[in-house]
DNA sequence: AATGCGGGGGC
DNA sequence: GCCCCAGCATT
């Protein structure tokens, strides 16, 4: 790396962090009274669910289950109902399993090493890094969809990152992460926030960007996305996932086990509905009683 | 490397 | 309608 490149990286980091000092959102999982558990819960909820939808659910969740031990003891049906419409309800199951593992393996304390965090259900590379940085202020390389986009633009000069996360991106993010714990944690939060508020996927607000003058994508004339058109968005209408969602919504609403005849009214294709229900049972999101009625697990 | 997995909002 | 959102687990 040349001296010029090193200087530029320093300028990018300091610019983004200074911007963050003024522009950071006032999110509850960043408040001084937050707990590592609260941070972990926020990260699980934020896996593919936008901040605005997570915030009220997070507040209610932490009020009801303020510690891992509280969630570990809760009826799973209550957990799934509290998850509500956040989407991907398997995350709620994993979060409760995670709480149980924290109680059993770590005395109820959210672990503070990458290996221990990664060993917990529902926690992958991103979430482990995020908990280390945001709950414990430790250096870790935090790369979410926001950071990927910021680095793609500012450093790589492309409109958007490739569809899947590459080793090259990880290496770049690692090289850009400051050495010190506090500095690295600050950079992680700041780079994510820039992606969420300014360096957005559509219509980025380059006029408000602290590093617009350093941005490789801007310097290249803001070329369009090379992968445009090949980013097949997942189908929704008519899919098994939609059918599963319908069933789960009904099971959350119901106070008694639900007869399959009633569920049949939720979906036009009986075979697909059966498949969806079988999948939910397989995933542990629903259970069948002796009378073949469906209910949330207890 | 590619899939399956929810749901809602912005444009 | 299309695209995106603080991803993970499985194959």
XYZ file of N, CA and C in Angstrom, chain A residues 34-219:
558
model
N -28.132 0.483 27.649
C -28.361 -0.777 26.935
C -27.529 -1.892 27.587
N -27.974 -3.126 27.360
C -27.229 -4.277 27.862
C -26.722 -5.088 26.676
N -25.695 -5.923 26.890
C -25.243 -6.811 25.805
C -26.387 -7.659 25.261
N -27.264 -8.107 26.125
C -28.419 -8.886 25.685
C -29.315 -8.052 24.780
N -29.538 -6.808 25.153
C -30.343 -5.920 24.319
C -29.709 -5.719 22.957
N -28.405 -5.595 22.920
C -27.697 -5.461 21.649
C -27.876 -6.725 20.815
N -27.726 -7.880 21.453
C -27.874 -9.146 20.729
C -29.283 -9.274 20.150
N -30.283 -8.964 20.962
C -31.669 -9.032 20.482
C -31.855 -8.102 19.288
N -31.314 -6.907 19.374
C -31.471 -5.966 18.257
C -30.834 -6.523 16.993
N -29.681 -7.122 17.118
C -29.004 -7.633 15.924
C -29.762 -8.776 15.274
N -30.357 -9.638 16.078
C -31.149 -10.721 15.499
C -32.373 -10.146 14.792
N -33.045 -9.207 15.455
C -34.241 -8.619 14.838
C -33.900 -7.867 13.561
N -32.703 -7.303 13.517
C -32.328 -6.479 12.365
C -31.797 -7.301 11.194
N -31.740 -8.614 11.366
C -31.337 -9.461 10.249
C -32.435 -9.467 9.199
N -32.335 -8.572 8.249
C -33.277 -8.477 7.122
C -34.586 -7.783 7.462
N -34.649 -7.128 8.611
C -35.829 -6.332 8.931
C -35.394 -4.895 9.220
N -36.023 -3.915 8.560
C -35.595 -2.519 8.689
C -35.744 -1.965 10.106
N -34.899 -0.994 10.427
C -34.830 -0.393 11.755
C -36.189 0.118 12.224
N -36.916 0.794 11.366
C -38.178 1.408 11.800
C -39.181 0.377 12.285
N -39.105 -0.822 11.741
C -40.048 -1.846 12.178
C -39.548 -2.570 13.416
N -38.225 -2.600 13.591
C -37.656 -3.315 14.732
C -37.836 -2.524 16.028
N -37.720 -1.219 15.960
C -37.645 -0.423 17.184
C -38.773 -0.673 18.183
N -40.048 -0.585 17.773
C -41.104 -0.849 18.770
C -41.104 -2.289 19.272
N -40.819 -3.234 18.387
C -40.792 -4.641 18.802
C -39.676 -4.873 19.812
N -38.543 -4.225 19.582
C -37.393 -4.376 20.481
C -37.735 -3.846 21.876
N -38.376 -2.690 21.928
C -38.729 -2.112 23.239
C -39.646 -3.045 24.017
N -40.675 -3.551 23.343
C -41.622 -4.446 24.016
C -40.928 -5.735 24.457
N -40.063 -6.249 23.600
C -39.367 -7.506 23.879
C -38.492 -7.381 25.119
N -37.700 -6.316 25.172
C -36.775 -6.147 26.297
C -37.512 -5.845 27.596
N -38.699 -5.250 27.466
C -39.483 -5.019 28.671
C -40.010 -6.339 29.218
N -40.414 -7.219 28.314
C -40.980 -8.508 28.724
C -39.902 -9.494 29.154
N -38.796 -9.520 28.422
C -37.717 -10.472 28.708
C -36.378 -9.736 28.785
N -36.106 -9.062 29.897
C -34.926 -8.207 29.990
C -33.601 -8.962 30.036
N -33.635 -10.253 30.324
C -32.389 -11.013 30.384
C -32.537 -12.319 29.605
N -31.424 -12.960 29.249
C -31.505 -14.262 28.585
C -32.289 -15.270 29.408
N -32.137 -15.249 30.729
C -32.847 -16.196 31.577
C -34.361 -16.023 31.452
N -34.800 -14.772 31.312
C -36.237 -14.522 31.155
C -36.767 -15.140 29.866
N -36.048 -14.928 28.786
C -36.521 -15.470 27.512
C -36.432 -16.989 27.494
N -35.400 -17.510 28.129
C -35.214 -18.964 28.140
C -36.406 -19.671 28.774
N -37.022 -19.033 29.744
C -38.119 -19.665 30.476
C -39.487 -19.421 29.839
N -39.553 -18.561 28.843
C -40.849 -18.174 28.281
C -41.442 -19.295 27.435
N -42.789 -19.393 27.402
C -43.424 -20.307 26.447
C -43.090 -19.869 25.012
N -42.724 -20.840 24.189
C -42.330 -20.501 22.822
C -43.460 -19.819 22.060
N -44.701 -20.202 22.369
C -45.842 -19.550 21.707
C -45.841 -18.047 21.996
N -45.532 -17.678 23.237
C -45.462 -16.249 23.576
C -44.349 -15.564 22.787
N -43.236 -16.271 22.649
C -42.089 -15.714 21.919
C -42.461 -15.451 20.464
N -43.119 -16.410 19.845
C -43.497 -16.248 18.435
C -44.559 -15.163 18.266
N -45.449 -15.037 19.242
C -46.444 -13.961 19.151
C -45.784 -12.601 19.323
N -44.826 -12.508 20.226
C -44.137 -11.232 20.418
C -43.306 -10.863 19.177
N -42.831 -11.883 18.483
C -42.075 -11.622 17.250
C -42.985 -10.962 16.218
N -44.253 -11.355 16.249
C -45.238 -10.694 15.397
C -44.914 -10.782 13.932
N -44.935 -9.657 13.266
C -44.757 -9.611 11.823
C -43.372 -9.159 11.417
N -42.392 -9.417 12.237
C -41.029 -9.001 11.878
C -40.484 -9.821 10.710
N -41.089 -10.987 10.481
C -40.619 -11.815 9.372
C -39.579 -12.827 9.804
N -39.425 -13.876 8.980
C -38.478 -14.953 9.286
C -38.592 -15.404 10.743
N -39.748 -15.972 11.130
C -39.956 -16.325 12.538
C -38.982 -17.375 13.067
N -38.280 -18.080 12.179
C -37.248 -18.996 12.677
C -36.226 -18.238 13.520
N -36.054 -16.956 13.221
C -35.130 -16.149 14.037
C -35.574 -16.101 15.493
N -36.892 -16.053 15.712
C -37.403 -16.014 17.091
C -37.090 -17.316 17.816
N -37.241 -18.436 17.103
C -36.884 -19.726 17.711
C -35.404 -19.751 18.056
N -34.594 -19.317 17.110
C -33.145 -19.310 17.350
C -32.775 -18.407 18.510
N -33.459 -17.262 18.593
C -33.144 -16.328 19.672
C -33.446 -16.952 21.034
N -34.558 -17.689 21.114
C -34.846 -18.345 22.383
C -33.846 -19.471 22.656
N -33.497 -20.235 21.626
C -32.466 -21.267 21.800
C -31.151 -20.619 22.251
N -30.876 -19.487 21.667
C -29.671 -18.735 22.009
C -29.695 -18.336 23.481
N -30.847 -17.869 23.950
C -30.989 -17.489 25.363
C -30.738 -18.687 26.263
N -31.286 -19.838 25.885
C -31.094 -21.046 26.690
C -29.619 -21.437 26.720
N -28.959 -21.347 25.584
C -27.540 -21.703 25.523
C -26.701 -20.745 26.360
N -27.067 -19.468 26.349
C -26.331 -18.488 27.153
C -26.480 -18.792 28.640
N -27.686 -19.201 29.033
C -27.915 -19.564 30.428
C -27.110 -20.806 30.797
N -27.163 -21.801 29.923
C -26.533 -23.089 30.252
C -25.010 -23.060 30.133
N -24.535 -22.411 29.091
C -23.101 -22.486 28.824
C -22.320 -21.294 29.363
N -23.013 -20.159 29.580
C -22.285 -18.940 29.921
C -22.869 -18.227 31.142
N -23.530 -18.984 32.002
C -24.070 -18.410 33.235
C -24.997 -17.222 33.000
N -25.662 -17.201 31.870
C -26.611 -16.133 31.613
C -25.990 -14.841 31.109
N -24.689 -14.876 30.832
C -23.992 -13.675 30.359
C -23.655 -13.834 28.874
N -24.028 -12.861 28.063
C -23.693 -12.905 26.641
C -22.175 -13.024 26.497
N -21.672 -14.052 25.810
C -20.228 -14.256 25.730
C -19.534 -13.122 24.971
N -18.238 -12.995 25.216
C -17.496 -11.881 24.615
C -16.337 -12.326 23.747
N -16.435 -13.540 23.213
C -15.449 -13.926 22.203
C -16.175 -14.333 20.926
N -15.473 -14.171 19.818
C -16.069 -14.470 18.525
C -16.470 -15.938 18.435
N -15.603 -16.838 18.884
C -15.889 -18.270 18.768
C -17.112 -18.660 19.590
N -17.214 -18.123 20.788
C -18.361 -18.456 21.637
C -19.660 -17.894 21.062
N -19.587 -16.699 20.503
C -20.782 -16.119 19.903
C -21.206 -16.893 18.669
N -20.242 -17.230 17.842
C -20.563 -17.963 16.613
C -21.142 -19.342 16.889
N -20.848 -19.881 18.047
C -21.364 -21.205 18.403
C -22.834 -21.147 18.812
N -23.369 -19.966 19.001
C -24.766 -19.829 19.419
C -25.694 -19.874 18.205
N -26.894 -20.448 18.373
C -27.820 -20.553 17.240
C -28.265 -19.192 16.742
N -28.263 -19.027 15.427
C -28.731 -17.793 14.819
C -27.698 -16.697 14.724
N -26.487 -16.975 15.233
C -25.437 -15.965 15.191
C -24.364 -16.371 14.202
N -24.215 -15.568 13.165
C -23.223 -15.818 12.134
C -22.101 -14.794 12.184
N -21.391 -14.682 11.102
C -20.213 -13.812 11.050
C -20.550 -12.363 11.384
N -21.585 -11.848 10.744
C -21.944 -10.456 10.987
C -22.374 -10.217 12.429
N -23.319 -11.015 12.905
C -23.917 -10.766 14.221
C -22.881 -10.899 15.338
N -22.002 -11.884 15.221
C -20.961 -12.027 16.234
C -20.076 -10.789 16.273
N -19.698 -10.307 15.104
C -18.848 -9.117 15.043
C -19.570 -7.902 15.603
N -20.860 -7.804 15.284
C -21.636 -6.655 15.751
C -21.766 -6.660 17.272
N -22.008 -7.824 17.858
C -22.144 -7.896 19.318
C -20.814 -7.544 19.984
N -19.731 -8.046 19.448
C -18.423 -7.707 20.024
C -18.191 -6.202 20.007
N -18.518 -5.577 18.889
C -18.262 -4.142 18.757
C -19.249 -3.309 19.571
N -20.534 -3.605 19.430
C -21.551 -2.699 19.975
C -21.928 -3.004 21.420
N -21.753 -4.254 21.840
C -22.062 -4.582 23.231
C -20.824 -4.439 24.105
N -19.666 -4.796 23.551
C -18.456 -4.861 24.372
C -17.357 -3.900 23.938
N -17.585 -3.163 22.869
C -16.586 -2.185 22.443
C -15.279 -2.796 21.986
N -15.356 -4.037 21.524
C -14.135 -4.715 21.084
C -13.934 -4.597 19.575
N -12.691 -4.658 19.153
C -12.399 -4.584 17.723
C -12.930 -5.835 17.024
N -13.671 -5.605 15.969
C -14.103 -6.695 15.106
C -14.406 -6.097 13.744
N -14.436 -6.946 12.746
C -14.699 -6.479 11.388
C -16.188 -6.679 11.105
N -16.910 -5.587 11.131
C -18.364 -5.636 11.025
C -18.776 -5.272 9.602
N -19.279 -6.242 8.883
C -19.659 -6.003 7.483
C -21.089 -6.432 7.241
N -21.965 -5.477 7.154
C -23.351 -5.758 6.803
C -23.615 -5.215 5.405
N -24.882 -5.235 4.991
C -25.191 -4.783 3.640
C -24.852 -3.307 3.453
N -24.961 -2.516 4.521
C -24.616 -1.098 4.427
C -23.128 -0.891 4.213
N -22.327 -1.584 4.995
C -20.876 -1.444 4.885
C -20.396 -1.945 3.526
N -20.956 -3.034 3.067
C -20.578 -3.554 1.755
C -20.799 -2.497 0.686
N -21.930 -1.808 0.764
C -22.240 -0.811 -0.246
C -21.321 0.399 -0.135
N -21.049 0.832 1.085
C -20.154 1.983 1.283
C -18.767 1.669 0.716
N -18.258 0.496 1.045
C -16.918 0.145 0.564
C -16.909 -0.055 -0.948
N -17.985 -0.624 -1.472
C -18.061 -0.811 -2.922
C -17.947 0.534 -3.624
N -18.616 1.521 -3.081
C -18.614 2.830 -3.740
C -17.332 3.593 -3.446
N -17.059 3.805 -2.186
C -15.949 4.691 -1.824
C -14.607 4.118 -2.277
N -14.418 2.818 -2.102
C -13.108 2.222 -2.383
C -13.050 1.537 -3.741
N -14.032 0.657 -4.008
C -13.973 -0.138 -5.243
C -14.483 0.643 -6.459
N -15.320 1.647 -6.232
C -15.789 2.467 -7.337
C -16.950 1.888 -8.112
N -17.662 0.948 -7.512
C -18.835 0.371 -8.179
C -20.110 0.841 -7.492
N -21.220 0.805 -8.247
C -22.489 1.305 -7.722
C -22.981 0.462 -6.562
N -22.812 -0.847 -6.699
C -23.278 -1.774 -5.669
C -22.313 -2.945 -5.582
N -22.250 -3.577 -4.430
C -21.402 -4.770 -4.311
C -21.978 -5.932 -5.107
N -21.170 -6.966 -5.299
C -21.646 -8.171 -5.980
C -22.736 -8.819 -5.149
N -23.565 -9.652 -5.765
C -24.668 -10.275 -5.014
C -24.202 -11.032 -3.776
N -23.095 -11.729 -3.838
C -22.651 -12.474 -2.651
C -21.334 -11.914 -2.115
N -21.209 -12.027 -0.804
C -20.053 -11.500 -0.073
C -18.790 -12.275 -0.449
N -17.739 -11.558 -0.803
C -16.524 -12.222 -1.272
C -15.380 -12.084 -0.273
N -14.382 -12.944 -0.447
C -13.192 -12.882 0.402
C -12.465 -11.559 0.223
N -12.520 -11.021 -0.984
C -11.861 -9.738 -1.236
C -12.508 -8.622 -0.432
N -13.825 -8.666 -0.339
C -14.522 -7.652 0.464
C -14.145 -7.766 1.932
N -14.069 -8.999 2.420
C -13.693 -9.201 3.818
C -12.287 -8.663 4.075
N -11.386 -8.927 3.136
C -10.010 -8.458 3.288
C -9.947 -6.932 3.282
N -10.720 -6.324 2.397
C -10.747 -4.863 2.336
C -11.296 -4.283 3.638
N -12.398 -4.860 4.110
C -13.005 -4.376 5.350
C -12.049 -4.542 6.527
N -11.315 -5.642 6.536
C -10.345 -5.884 7.609
C -9.231 -4.844 7.571
N -8.758 -4.556 6.366
C -7.668 -3.574 6.219
C -8.118 -2.182 6.640
N -9.400 -1.909 6.458
C -9.915 -0.574 6.757
C -10.290 -0.405 8.225
N -10.410 -1.497 8.955
C -10.815 -1.429 10.358
C -9.654 -0.945 11.229
N -9.876 0.101 12.013
C -8.802 0.627 12.882
C -8.297 -0.439 13.851
N -7.079 -0.238 14.359
C -6.463 -1.244 15.233
C -7.051 -1.258 16.638
N -7.374 -0.101 17.167
C -7.826 -0.020 18.557
C -9.268 -0.470 18.729
N -9.578 -0.987 19.910
C -10.938 -1.468 20.182
C -11.979 -0.360 19.992
N -11.815 0.724 20.700
C -12.826 1.782 20.672
C -12.959 2.379 19.273
N -11.823 2.561 18.617
C -11.837 3.147 17.276
C -12.512 2.210 16.274
N -12.236 0.926 16.413
C -12.840 -0.047 15.501
C -14.350 -0.117 15.694
N -14.779 -0.101 16.945
C -16.212 -0.171 17.232
C -16.922 1.081 16.705
N -16.259 2.220 16.858
C -16.823 3.482 16.374
C -16.944 3.470 14.852
N -15.899 2.989 14.211
C -15.893 2.904 12.746
C -16.993 1.976 12.257
N -17.191 0.869 12.965
C -18.228 -0.084 12.560
C -19.602 0.586 12.580
N -19.892 1.254 13.671
C -21.197 1.903 13.778
C -21.339 3.020 12.748
N -20.255 3.773 12.552
C -20.307 4.920 11.650
C -20.458 4.493 10.195
N -19.724 3.481 9.790
C -19.792 3.053 8.381
C -21.152 2.432 8.073
N -21.718 1.711 9.041
C -23.068 1.179 8.840
C -24.081 2.308 8.734
N -23.936 3.287 9.614
C -24.895 4.398 9.623
C -24.826 5.213 8.337
N -23.626 5.402 7.825
C -23.504 6.137 6.560
C -24.247 5.403 5.448
N -24.106 4.100 5.402
C -24.812 3.324 4.395
C -26.321 3.385 4.567
N -26.763 3.418 5.816
C -28.200 3.418 6.083
C -28.842 4.770 5.798
N -28.119 5.870 6.040
C -28.731 7.202 5.948
C -28.322 7.990 4.714
N -27.108 7.825 4.241
C -26.591 8.666 3.157
C -26.249 7.853 1.904
N -25.428 6.857 2.090
C -24.956 6.046 0.966
C -25.946 4.903 0.734
N -27.185 5.295 0.440
C -28.279 4.337 0.338
C -28.267 3.623 -1.012
N -28.976 2.511 -1.063
C -28.966 1.701 -2.277
C -29.522 2.492 -3.458
N -30.655 3.132 -3.220
C -31.261 3.935 -4.278
C -31.186 5.407 -3.899
N -30.902 6.254 -4.860
C -30.845 7.699 -4.651
C -29.958 8.090 -3.475
N -28.670 7.740 -3.537
C -27.766 8.136 -2.443
C -27.666 9.655 -2.340
N -27.519 10.118 -1.091
C -27.479 11.547 -0.830
C -26.029 12.038 -0.806
N -25.406 12.011 -1.958
C -23.981 12.334 -2.025
C -23.694 13.767 -1.571
N -24.692 14.636 -1.696
C -24.498 16.003 -1.246
C -24.300 16.103 0.252
N -24.767 15.087 0.977
C -24.641 15.091 2.435
C -23.520 14.168 2.896
N -22.754 13.620 1.959
C -21.758 12.616 2.326
C -20.427 13.243 2.725
N -19.901 12.852 3.865
C -18.643 13.428 4.347
C -17.428 12.995 3.520
N -17.569 11.951 2.749
C -16.412 11.470 1.969
C -16.706 11.454 0.467
N -17.641 12.296 0.042
C -17.965 12.355 -1.391
C -16.720 12.701 -2.207
N -15.880 13.559 -1.635
C -14.676 13.961 -2.359
C -13.639 12.862 -2.468
N -13.787 11.821 -1.675
C -12.838 10.704 -1.692
C -13.415 9.483 -2.391
N -14.641 9.603 -2.888
C -15.373 8.427 -3.356
C -14.952 8.013 -4.763
N -14.510 6.768 -4.882
C -14.064 6.245 -6.179
C -15.210 6.141 -7.177
N -16.389 5.831 -6.682
C -17.552 5.718 -7.575
C -17.917 7.073 -8.169
N -17.881 8.114 -7.323
C -18.153 9.466 -7.809
C -17.080 9.905 -8.798
N -15.826 9.603 -8.459
C -14.719 9.994 -9.343
C -14.858 9.354 -10.710
